[in-house]
Amino acid sequence: MGAHQISPFFDVSKTPNFIRNSSFIRSYCSGGWTGDIDYLDESGSVIYSGKGVRSVEPGLDDHVMVGGLRKPIMNASAVAKIVEVVKRWKWGPELETQWIKYKSDASLSLFRWAKRQSWYVLSDECYEILFDGLNQSRDFDAVQSLFEELVQESSGNGASLFSAYNRVIQYLAKAEKLEVSFCCFKKAQDYSCKIDTQTYNDLMMLFLNKSLPYKAFEIYESMQAAGCLLDGSTYELIIPSLAKSGRLDAAFKLFQEMKERKFKPGFSIFASLVDSMGKAGRLDTSMKIYMEMLGSGHRPSATMFVSLIDSYAKAGKLDTALQLWEEMKKAGFRPNFGLYTMIIESHAKSGKLETATSIFKEMEKAGFLPTPSTYSCLLEMHAASGQVDSAMKLYNSMINAGLRPGLSTYTALLTLLANKKLVDVAAKILLEMKSMGYSIDVSASDVLMVYVKDGSVDLALRWLSFMGSSGIRTNNFIVRQLFESCMKNGLYESAKPLLENYVNAAAKVDLVLYTSILAYLVRCQEEQDERHLMAILGATKHKAHAFLCGLFTGPEQRKQPVLSFVREFFQGIDYELEEGAARYFVNVLLNYLVLMGQINRARCVWKVAYENKLFPKAIVFDQHIAWSLDVRNLSVGAALIAVVHTLHRFRKRMLYYGVIPRRIKLVTGPTLKIVVAQMLSSVESPFEVSKVVLRATGDSVMEWFKKPIVQQFL
């Protein structure tokens, strides 16, 4: 055969040294080639030429051919092993790895053979060499196994192999063998082996990278307990970790200790402390560390500026935040979108609208599109401060930017427009809100409620008309509120349609509402208004109105006496639910009946009301000592009827049964005292008037009852 070439792809330069420096390649080639062989470098140049005739068989022959020379094989089995490895593995890194492993295995075999010899002495250096080889071959199972041998051997003769223990823990930690490395660390501690700073560092780094900071701190505490001094890299490692995990006091203490030992803190330490102290609200300490960092020559990063500004803004210290904001821009950093948003919203929420608006404009000029939340925050704060023009400008800008305002933004804007009584603008915004896909019934009702509470009845009616024309429904509560406002302002013509809508919407007119309308009728002095009020009473469709109308008809139409008619009505009242309403109705009804001159009917109403215990504490009979009537909680008409009716009862008891109390009291209070006294003085009563009570002796009242004028009066 002609000459053969081993090309650059057969990379001799990347083969292990023992191959390049021995006759291995030539031996291997002897089995396959018979001509001359050229050995090339990577550029293709010939670096060696030799005969290719190889007539020997590895493992059988006791020699190899080097060119044309025969050379003896000193260890045939070693050569056979080499050939086996090369044939099995692809030339390159794989072969390199396998050869290193082979060397490690050979070294271990040699080591274990040596241990069986009488001259063997335990050596730290020997174990180091073995661990280095096993680490290079990445055989960590063998590392762990050898470590166990090391522990047993060192414990057996009391030796402490400082370097070997530390070397194996470092290798395992760097290989991220978490459990194994920590187990070896604990065993080393158990055998009182001195752990060096590098080992502690590697273990702490491993636990921190595995997101186990508390385990790293446990290593650090072991380091402190062992009296091992921290070096600069340990400080750089542990201080940021302590700070980020919230152990700020410990981090700051180490920071101070580091400076005392003349170590210069790196930027990462300053950055972590400034950030963590700021987020924890310890702003003074954060600023102090920041100023110290500047003094040490470090330049703040954009991230640090953002952290500081964020901390001060959230703490409400906006002046300092703004100062840092300016420093950040002078340092050549451009505020990012999130920082613009945060500084604008914090100033807006604090009421500093001018500053917020100025930075907002700056944000737009910088090419950032504000978020809906930024727009909303500014708009809502302007709305809250009553600035209609600014709020509307922001709203229009938001719409033009293609952003969709939130529900709270629309609510704030509509409330502002309602308070400013801009009905047409509010209607326009409400319809735009509807076009954005929002349900507007509640918002429209809220605007209506603003007008009702403000007493702007005309605007409320106008807004209600807009709602009706736009097909927007409102709730019965607001309709009732508006109805009551119309009644209060004497707008009876507008009130009646509202009440009719209320009733037609299946809302129930309760006794309180009916009584309030009746109260307006009692106070009414215009005939035209009286007709409107009677029509409104009829529109309620309440059973009390049928009772009122029946009360004024004759017995022929009622087909029963007045007293029976009144009792029948009051029997239909649910006193558990409507006791207060019934008491209110009796007071107003008695006012109306007295004004209409219907005294007998009024006395029937009072009698039945008292029978149904609507006024249970009004009349008190204290045997022969004192009888009293308390009318302080009654209306004028009810008080007058109660006095007349009760005196009539007292008269019957005294004249017919001969029971005469020592005294009789009429408790009127300051309001009703004059009215009751005037009524009784017209029939020459013996009652004396004091501050809140009319009182007389029982004997004097007995004589007074005997007079014909009193009998007629009562």
XYZ file of C-alpha atoms in Angstrom:
714
model
C 0.000 0.000 0.000
C 1.034 3.555 -0.503
C 1.628 6.115 2.220
C -1.310 6.940 4.501
C -2.012 10.230 6.229
C -3.563 10.862 9.663
C -5.497 14.035 8.886
C -6.190 17.107 11.127
C -9.513 15.524 12.097
C -7.455 12.906 13.887
C -6.386 15.587 16.387
C -3.160 14.380 17.882
C -2.681 17.680 19.756
C -5.881 17.049 21.733
C -4.984 13.524 22.782
C -3.606 12.827 26.251
C 0.093 13.505 26.736
C 0.853 9.892 27.480
C -0.394 8.985 23.980
C 1.442 11.752 22.161
C 4.662 11.089 24.066
C 4.720 7.320 23.665
C 4.707 4.787 20.879
C 0.966 4.234 21.416
C -0.244 5.682 18.099
C 2.382 3.837 16.153
C 1.535 0.604 17.956
C -2.145 1.052 17.257
C -1.517 1.742 13.577
C 0.562 -1.410 13.189
C -2.537 -3.563 13.044
C -4.101 -1.829 10.033
C -1.521 -0.273 7.738
C 1.507 -1.676 5.859
C 2.847 1.369 4.008
C 4.486 4.637 5.111
C 2.462 6.852 7.447
C 2.565 10.660 7.567
C 1.520 12.458 10.761
C -0.041 15.872 10.025
C -0.694 18.907 12.180
C -3.968 20.928 12.045
C -2.760 22.963 9.086
C -1.976 19.825 7.115
C 1.848 19.993 7.360
C 3.763 16.755 7.861
C 5.288 16.560 11.313
C 6.608 12.961 11.082
C 6.822 10.098 8.592
C 7.526 6.465 9.287
C 7.166 2.912 8.098
C 3.717 1.460 8.356
C 4.671 -2.190 8.489
C 3.283 -3.608 11.725
C 3.620 -7.383 12.122
C 2.926 -7.565 15.867
C -0.281 -8.283 17.795
C -0.842 -6.366 21.068
C -1.292 -8.710 24.000
C 0.476 -11.573 22.201
C 3.790 -10.190 21.013
C 6.418 -9.002 23.429
C 7.513 -6.086 21.290
C 6.329 -3.147 19.179
C 7.661 -1.722 15.929
C 8.852 1.876 16.005
C 9.486 2.619 12.356
C 11.744 -0.168 11.322
C 13.014 -0.850 14.857
C 11.755 -3.578 17.193
C 11.353 -2.503 20.825
C 10.357 -4.735 23.743
C 7.076 -4.203 25.674
C 7.809 -3.761 29.342
C 4.131 -4.227 30.433
C 2.032 -6.024 27.849
C -1.199 -5.876 29.914
C -0.926 -2.106 30.252
C -0.593 -1.709 26.519
C -3.560 -4.042 25.955
C -5.659 -1.930 28.325
C -4.661 1.223 26.474
C -5.610 -0.295 23.118
C -8.936 -1.498 24.554
C -9.788 2.003 25.784
C -8.890 3.635 22.478
C -10.872 1.122 20.456
C -13.957 1.496 22.665
C -14.211 5.281 22.880
C -14.350 7.912 20.204
C -11.183 9.919 19.780
C -11.443 13.315 21.529
C -12.999 14.478 24.839
C -14.698 11.136 25.453
C -11.389 9.318 25.237
C -9.764 11.963 27.438
C -12.452 11.474 30.111
C -12.158 7.715 30.029
C -8.409 7.840 30.250
C -8.589 10.159 33.301
C -11.021 7.694 34.874
C -8.686 4.874 34.030
C -5.816 6.727 35.694
C -8.054 7.386 38.745
C -8.977 3.722 38.984
C -5.358 2.783 38.634
C -4.376 5.305 41.295
C -7.034 3.982 43.682
C -5.869 0.420 43.059
C -2.302 1.441 43.739
C -3.383 3.322 46.873
C -5.309 0.384 48.264
C -2.380 -1.949 47.497
C -0.054 0.467 49.334
C -2.350 0.514 52.372
C -1.822 -3.225 52.730
C 1.931 -2.795 52.901
C 3.812 -2.584 56.151
C 5.611 0.589 55.202
C 2.295 2.548 54.549
C 1.853 5.799 56.518
C -1.406 7.883 56.508
C -0.800 10.955 54.361
C -2.910 14.085 53.875
C -1.164 14.759 50.561
C -1.930 11.283 49.275
C -5.651 11.697 49.837
C -5.542 15.129 48.220
C -4.039 13.677 45.054
C -6.693 10.982 44.945
C -9.553 13.451 45.502
C -8.108 15.700 42.795
C -8.130 12.836 40.338
C -11.637 11.710 41.198
C -12.924 15.276 40.986
C -11.312 15.635 37.569
C -13.074 12.477 36.403
C -16.356 13.693 38.010
C -16.702 10.397 39.843
C -18.394 11.766 42.958
C -19.666 8.392 44.106
C -16.027 7.331 44.358
C -15.254 10.626 46.121
C -17.904 9.874 48.729
C -16.686 6.286 49.127
C -13.078 7.434 49.533
C -14.210 10.039 52.062
C -15.770 7.274 54.152
C -12.426 5.417 54.040
C -10.693 8.624 55.061
C -13.026 9.082 58.035
C -12.555 5.517 59.215
C -8.787 5.608 58.788
C -8.280 9.012 60.423
C -10.585 8.193 63.345
C -8.847 4.906 63.922
C -5.403 6.379 64.548
C -6.445 9.797 65.826
C -5.019 11.665 62.845
C -6.723 14.785 61.485
C -6.320 15.292 57.759
C -7.159 18.999 57.526
C -6.509 19.550 53.809
C -8.172 16.356 52.601
C -11.370 16.957 54.578
C -11.676 20.495 53.273
C -10.754 19.470 49.733
C -13.502 16.856 49.477
C -16.192 19.189 50.927
C -15.198 21.920 48.485
C -15.328 19.556 45.506
C -18.746 18.218 46.476
C -20.148 21.718 47.124
C -18.896 23.020 43.786
C -20.474 19.978 42.099
C -23.789 20.976 43.798
C -23.971 17.712 45.733
C -25.980 19.392 48.465
C -26.875 16.566 50.824
C -23.574 14.745 50.438
C -21.442 17.863 50.954
C -23.419 18.876 54.042
C -23.168 15.329 55.432
C -19.386 15.391 54.922
C -19.257 18.818 56.580
C -21.100 17.493 59.633
C -18.817 14.464 59.852
C -15.775 16.703 59.638
C -17.192 18.740 62.523
C -17.921 15.598 64.518
C -14.243 14.600 64.234
C -13.142 18.131 65.251
C -11.582 18.810 61.889
C -10.724 22.444 61.320
C -12.825 23.818 58.455
C -11.200 26.572 56.423
C -12.840 29.769 55.135
C -12.968 28.567 51.526
C -14.948 25.487 52.548
C -17.432 27.581 54.490
C -17.785 29.912 51.510
C -18.387 27.063 49.055
C -21.055 25.544 51.307
C -22.823 28.857 51.858
C -22.784 29.577 48.137
C -24.278 26.146 47.448
C -27.177 26.661 49.857
C -27.836 30.176 48.629
C -27.904 29.005 45.021
C -30.379 26.305 46.055
C -32.651 28.998 47.611
C -31.951 27.762 51.132
C -30.737 30.951 52.840
C -31.507 29.746 56.361
C -29.282 26.703 55.826
C -26.554 29.039 54.594
C -26.978 31.112 57.756
C -26.630 27.908 59.778
C -23.259 27.334 58.094
C -22.331 30.940 58.834
C -23.246 30.508 62.510
C -21.100 27.348 62.617
C -18.299 29.397 61.125
C -18.679 32.010 63.853
C -18.864 29.380 66.602
C -15.681 27.757 65.328
C -13.898 31.097 65.571
C -13.095 31.057 61.879
C -12.395 34.576 60.632
C -14.414 35.802 57.693
C -12.563 36.950 54.642
C -13.658 39.559 52.134
C -15.433 37.081 49.888
C -17.433 35.724 52.846
C -18.595 39.210 53.745
C -19.551 39.838 50.129
C -21.486 36.591 50.140
C -23.338 36.643 53.453
C -24.254 40.326 53.947
C -26.484 40.589 50.821
C -28.079 37.250 51.696
C -28.844 38.347 55.258
C -30.242 41.648 54.007
C -32.474 40.076 51.361
C -33.850 37.535 53.845
C -34.887 40.313 56.234
C -32.188 39.809 58.891
C -31.225 43.442 58.643
C -29.661 43.877 62.080
C -27.316 40.945 61.500
C -26.436 42.221 58.022
C -25.734 45.733 59.297
C -23.631 44.385 62.173
C -21.460 42.441 59.719
C -21.257 45.510 57.508
C -19.837 47.503 60.416
C -17.514 44.640 61.380
C -16.250 44.389 57.816
C -15.234 48.037 57.811
C -13.570 47.719 61.217
C -11.410 44.884 59.829
C -10.360 47.167 56.957
C -12.239 45.262 54.276
C -13.716 47.545 51.653
C -17.408 46.747 50.970
C -18.230 46.087 47.359
C -21.119 47.604 45.432
C -23.306 44.504 45.896
C -23.194 44.969 49.686
C -24.142 48.632 49.466
C -26.901 47.886 46.943
C -28.464 45.085 49.012
C -28.406 47.109 52.249
C -29.824 50.259 50.656
C -32.594 48.260 48.993
C -33.503 46.094 51.997
C -33.367 48.915 54.543
C -35.540 51.077 52.308
C -38.139 48.376 51.760
C -38.251 47.743 55.514
C -39.046 51.403 56.121
C -35.674 52.159 57.752
C -35.168 55.116 55.487
C -32.626 56.985 57.607
C -30.294 53.981 57.689
C -30.838 53.379 53.983
C -29.931 56.981 53.154
C -26.904 56.880 55.480
C -25.548 53.775 53.690
C -26.307 55.388 50.335
C -24.307 58.508 51.249
C -21.468 56.318 52.570
C -21.455 54.462 49.255
C -21.130 57.738 47.362
C -18.250 58.711 49.636
C -16.463 55.433 48.928
C -16.454 56.166 45.201
C -19.206 53.834 44.037
C -21.699 55.154 41.503
C -25.366 54.333 42.133
C -27.039 52.085 39.601
C -30.411 52.708 38.020
C -31.834 49.847 40.091
C -30.637 51.487 43.304
C -32.215 54.805 42.347
C -35.491 53.049 41.573
C -35.407 51.224 44.915
C -34.719 54.400 46.901
C -37.339 56.457 45.093
C -39.885 53.674 45.521
C -39.161 53.369 49.265
C -39.428 57.099 49.928
C -42.528 57.499 47.766
C -44.343 54.648 49.514
C -43.402 56.156 52.884
C -44.991 59.438 51.828
C -41.668 61.335 51.822
C -42.234 62.718 48.370
C -39.782 65.632 48.640
C -36.858 63.252 49.145
C -38.206 60.952 46.439
C -38.351 63.880 44.024
C -34.816 64.927 44.967
C -33.558 61.400 44.214
C -35.554 61.502 40.984
C -33.616 64.583 39.891
C -30.291 63.033 40.976
C -31.110 59.968 38.907
C -31.649 62.049 35.788
C -28.453 64.069 36.420
C -26.543 60.781 36.707
C -27.606 60.005 33.145
C -30.219 57.379 33.932
C -33.528 57.542 32.158
C -36.525 56.788 34.412
C -38.354 53.723 33.215
C -42.036 53.279 32.654
C -42.711 51.758 36.082
C -40.873 54.539 37.912
C -42.800 57.240 36.044
C -46.043 55.502 36.927
C -45.140 55.119 40.598
C -43.945 58.712 41.111
C -46.988 60.168 39.324
C -49.507 58.065 41.232
C -47.869 58.657 44.625
C -47.911 62.442 44.109
C -51.473 62.341 42.796
C -52.735 60.299 45.751
C -51.017 62.720 48.136
C -52.868 65.635 46.583
C -49.778 67.133 44.909
C -51.535 67.409 41.594
C -49.308 70.084 40.052
C -46.172 67.971 40.486
C -48.002 64.836 39.338
C -49.308 66.606 36.231
C -45.853 68.005 35.428
C -44.215 64.554 35.623
C -47.133 63.112 33.661
C -46.411 65.522 30.791
C -42.713 64.676 31.053
C -43.609 60.987 30.800
C -45.575 61.597 27.605
C -42.678 63.599 26.107
C -40.315 60.730 26.969
C -42.396 58.508 24.692
C -44.110 56.423 27.346
C -47.831 55.791 27.044
C -49.318 56.123 30.563
C -51.294 53.148 31.763
C -55.031 53.338 32.403
C -54.273 53.204 36.133
C -52.031 56.295 35.873
C -54.680 58.188 33.915
C -57.347 57.023 36.342
C -55.355 58.007 39.413
C -54.727 61.515 38.097
C -58.264 61.927 36.823
C -59.863 60.683 40.031
C -57.713 62.944 42.202
C -58.535 65.964 40.021
C -62.176 64.994 40.244
C -61.959 64.676 44.032
C -60.451 68.156 44.237
C -63.247 69.549 42.056
C -61.063 70.470 39.046
C -63.494 69.877 36.208
C -61.359 71.248 33.357
C -58.273 69.196 34.263
C -60.344 66.052 34.810
C -62.111 66.408 31.467
C -58.804 67.106 29.684
C -57.329 63.905 31.133
C -60.454 61.955 30.192
C -60.332 63.170 26.584
C -56.588 62.436 26.413
C -57.247 58.931 27.695
C -59.983 58.304 25.118
C -57.816 59.707 22.292
C -54.987 57.376 23.325
C -57.346 54.439 22.818
C -57.437 53.510 26.496
C -60.571 52.282 28.232
C -61.341 54.135 31.479
C -62.187 51.946 34.431
C -65.489 51.900 36.277
C -64.043 53.876 39.202
C -62.800 56.550 36.778
C -66.227 56.974 35.239
C -67.809 57.039 38.693
C -65.447 59.764 39.912
C -65.964 61.854 36.779
C -69.761 61.528 36.843
C -69.860 62.425 40.539
C -67.758 65.510 39.841
C -70.031 66.586 36.971
C -73.111 65.947 39.098
C -71.736 68.031 41.964
C -70.941 70.807 39.512
C -74.499 70.494 38.143
C -73.268 69.887 34.570
C -76.203 67.710 33.569
C -75.605 67.714 29.804
C -71.898 66.836 30.097
C -72.702 64.099 32.594
C -75.288 62.673 30.186
C -72.694 62.634 27.368
C -70.112 60.839 29.541
C -72.725 58.326 30.690
C -73.614 57.408 27.110
C -69.896 57.058 26.249
C -69.576 54.796 29.255
C -72.398 52.672 27.854
C -70.629 52.475 24.480
C -67.551 51.107 26.288
C -69.615 48.130 27.381
C -70.343 49.104 30.967
C -73.721 48.696 32.646
C -74.809 52.253 33.418
C -77.983 51.815 35.476
C -76.173 52.053 38.810
C -73.982 54.980 37.716
C -77.010 56.901 36.433
C -78.843 56.269 39.703
C -75.800 57.478 41.645
C -75.870 60.772 39.749
C -79.595 61.058 40.425
C -78.940 60.472 44.124
C -76.354 63.283 44.149
C -79.021 65.712 42.926
C -81.586 64.372 45.401
C -79.246 64.684 48.390
C -78.174 68.135 47.264
C -81.809 69.232 47.179
C -81.563 70.087 43.468
C -85.023 68.709 42.717
C -85.325 70.385 39.312
C -82.010 68.887 38.172
C -83.018 65.533 39.612
C -86.272 65.563 37.671
C -84.402 66.604 34.534
C -81.884 63.785 34.978
C -84.689 61.293 35.626
C -86.329 62.395 32.400
C -83.026 61.796 30.543
C -82.775 58.345 32.096
C -86.292 57.481 30.992
C -85.695 58.681 27.415
C -82.434 56.658 27.257
C -84.050 53.489 28.556
C -82.075 53.568 31.797
C -83.812 52.137 34.834
C -83.392 53.331 38.367
C -84.297 51.694 41.642
C -87.408 52.338 43.713
C -85.415 53.600 46.669
C -84.153 56.606 44.683
C -87.616 57.215 43.190
C -89.008 57.329 46.701
C -86.226 59.680 47.801
C -86.983 61.987 44.872
C -90.715 61.798 45.600
C -90.107 62.830 49.200
C -87.894 65.712 47.999
C -90.669 66.894 45.687
C -93.160 66.741 48.562
C -90.782 68.646 50.810
C -90.395 71.378 48.193
C -94.143 71.590 47.488
C -93.809 70.197 43.947
C -96.953 68.109 44.266
C -97.685 67.961 40.533
C -94.249 66.422 39.886
C -94.564 64.159 42.919
C -97.704 62.348 41.800
C -96.222 60.796 38.590
C -93.222 59.650 40.629
C -95.494 57.935 43.146
C -97.503 56.324 40.359
C -94.266 54.957 38.793
C -93.238 53.735 42.242
C -96.523 51.870 42.735
C -96.579 50.527 39.159
C -93.053 49.147 39.656
C -94.535 46.782 42.262
C -93.110 48.829 45.113
C -95.246 48.833 48.229
C -96.290 52.110 49.821
C -95.893 51.511 53.534
C -97.793 53.150 56.367
C -94.920 55.548 57.089
C -94.977 56.960 53.553
C -98.743 57.281 53.571
C -98.664 59.039 56.936
C -95.992 61.479 55.742
C -98.274 62.488 52.841
C -101.162 62.893 55.285
C -98.934 65.130 57.412
C -98.441 67.435 54.399
C -102.242 67.549 54.028
C -102.580 68.541 57.707
C -100.201 71.463 57.177
C -101.612 72.452 53.783
C -103.240 75.877 53.544
C -103.898 76.171 49.819
C -107.022 74.617 48.391
C -105.330 73.701 45.125
C -102.488 71.986 46.958
C -105.037 70.188 49.100
C -106.625 68.685 45.994
C -103.190 67.553 44.736
C -102.431 65.974 48.096
C -105.737 64.132 48.197
C -104.987 62.802 44.708
C -101.519 61.690 45.860
C -103.067 59.929 48.892
C -105.405 58.112 46.531
C -102.487 57.139 44.255
C -100.827 55.284 47.122
C -103.520 52.588 47.003
C -102.825 51.979 50.685
C -105.537 50.478 52.910
C -105.138 53.425 55.306
C -106.606 55.697 52.620
C -109.726 53.560 52.346
C -109.956 53.727 56.152
C -109.605 57.537 56.121
C -112.298 57.915 53.479
C -114.607 55.496 55.334
C -114.069 57.427 58.573
C -115.713 60.506 57.049
C -118.746 58.687 55.639
C -121.984 58.052 57.517
C -122.854 54.795 59.287
C -125.303 53.951 56.480
C -122.501 53.794 53.941
C -120.057 52.140 56.330
C -122.747 49.763 57.525
C -121.178 49.714 60.993
C -120.566 52.176 63.858
C -117.388 54.296 63.901
C -115.850 52.483 66.851
C -116.319 49.066 65.227
C -114.925 50.433 61.935
C -111.830 51.794 63.687
C -111.293 48.559 65.622
C -111.525 46.546 62.431
C -108.815 48.659 60.758
C -106.422 48.486 63.703
C -106.869 44.717 63.952
C -105.362 44.446 60.450
C -102.037 46.044 61.518
C -99.023 43.813 62.156
C -97.801 45.409 65.382
C -94.558 43.415 65.428
C -93.474 45.082 62.192
C -95.469 48.301 62.126
C -95.902 49.385 65.749
C -93.847 52.548 65.278
C -95.556 53.320 61.971
C -99.001 52.825 63.566
C -98.085 55.188 66.412
C -96.972 57.803 63.861
C -100.216 57.308 61.888
C -102.382 57.803 64.999
C -100.631 61.056 65.900
C -101.021 62.541 62.398
C -104.573 61.220 61.963
C -105.688 62.750 65.280
C -104.165 66.065 64.216
C -106.182 65.901 61.003
C -109.438 64.863 62.714
C -109.137 67.657 65.321
C -108.505 70.197 62.553
C -111.568 68.887 60.716
C -113.652 69.121 63.912
C -114.217 65.381 64.046
C -113.772 65.088 67.845
C -115.940 62.006 68.390
C -114.196 60.141 65.583
C -110.841 61.260 67.027
C -111.811 59.928 70.482
C -112.706 56.574 68.918
C -109.282 56.428 67.236
C -107.532 57.269 70.535
C -109.599 54.723 72.454
C -108.745 51.923 70.007
C -105.090 52.962 69.831
C -104.876 52.804 73.630
C -106.651 49.443 73.647
C -104.018 48.102 71.226
C -101.281 49.333 73.587
C -99.767 51.790 71.130
C -99.269 54.158 74.074
C -98.946 51.716 76.994
C -97.369 54.139 79.463
C -99.625 57.106 78.761
C -102.133 56.484 81.620
C -101.017 55.423 85.095
C -103.316 54.544 88.012
C -101.335 54.430 91.259
C -104.160 53.203 93.537
C -105.398 56.069 95.778
C -102.170 58.073 95.592
C -101.847 59.544 92.087
C -103.325 59.211 88.653
C -101.456 60.600 85.662
C -101.557 61.059 81.913
C -98.330 61.479 79.927
C -98.810 63.188 76.542
C -95.206 64.267 75.912
C -94.763 61.918 72.919
C -98.029 62.845 71.239
C -98.914 65.339 68.543
C -101.013 68.394 69.472
C -104.264 66.867 68.242
C -103.510 63.529 69.867
C -102.572 65.246 73.146
C -105.829 67.237 73.257
C -107.960 64.177 72.482
C -106.016 62.089 75.008
C -106.540 64.687 77.754
C -110.280 64.942 77.118
C -110.799 61.191 76.815
C -108.674 60.358 79.876
C -110.314 63.000 82.089
C -113.635 61.501 81.078
C -112.386 58.089 82.287
C -111.107 59.612 85.540
C -114.532 61.264 86.076
C -116.417 58.015 85.630
C -114.119 56.176 88.032
C -114.340 58.907 90.684
C -118.101 59.574 90.472
C -119.375 56.064 89.914
C -116.912 54.104 92.047
C -116.085 56.745 94.626
C -112.331 56.317 94.202
C -110.575 59.656 94.724
C -106.750 59.844 94.414
C -104.687 62.353 96.356
C -103.577 64.102 93.158
C -103.914 64.017 89.370
C -101.097 64.941 87.007
C -101.055 65.786 83.303
C -97.455 65.460 82.111
C -97.231 67.650 79.013
C -93.630 68.699 78.637
C -92.734 72.290 77.664
C -94.151 72.048 74.122
C -97.732 70.945 74.820
C -98.129 72.652 78.212
C -99.618 75.884 76.828
C -102.048 74.160 74.442
C -103.469 71.837 77.106
C -103.616 74.614 79.725
C -105.509 76.918 77.354
C -108.051 74.202 76.582
C -108.685 73.433 80.289
C -108.775 77.063 81.369
C -111.851 77.562 79.142
C -113.805 75.338 81.569
C -112.267 76.740 84.773
C -110.137 73.670 85.603
C -108.367 73.426 88.972
C -105.088 72.324 87.352
C -102.065 74.416 88.198
C -99.415 74.915 85.511
C -95.735 74.270 86.310
C -92.765 73.819 83.970
C -93.772 70.514 82.411
C -96.752 69.302 84.432
C -100.353 70.339 85.105
C -101.371 69.070 88.557
C -104.359 69.287 90.903
C -105.594 67.563 94.074
C -108.081 64.738 93.747
C -110.716 66.533 95.820
C -110.564 69.711 93.727
C -110.859 67.703 90.496
C -113.829 65.814 92.029
C -115.658 69.076 92.657
C -114.764 70.294 89.170
C -116.151 67.107 87.579
C -119.536 67.775 89.196
C -120.060 70.982 87.232
C -122.517 70.650 84.296
C -120.156 72.616 81.986
C -117.422 70.051 82.605
C -119.763 67.128 82.005
C -120.788 68.711 78.722
C -117.195 69.475 77.813
C -115.987 65.953 78.492
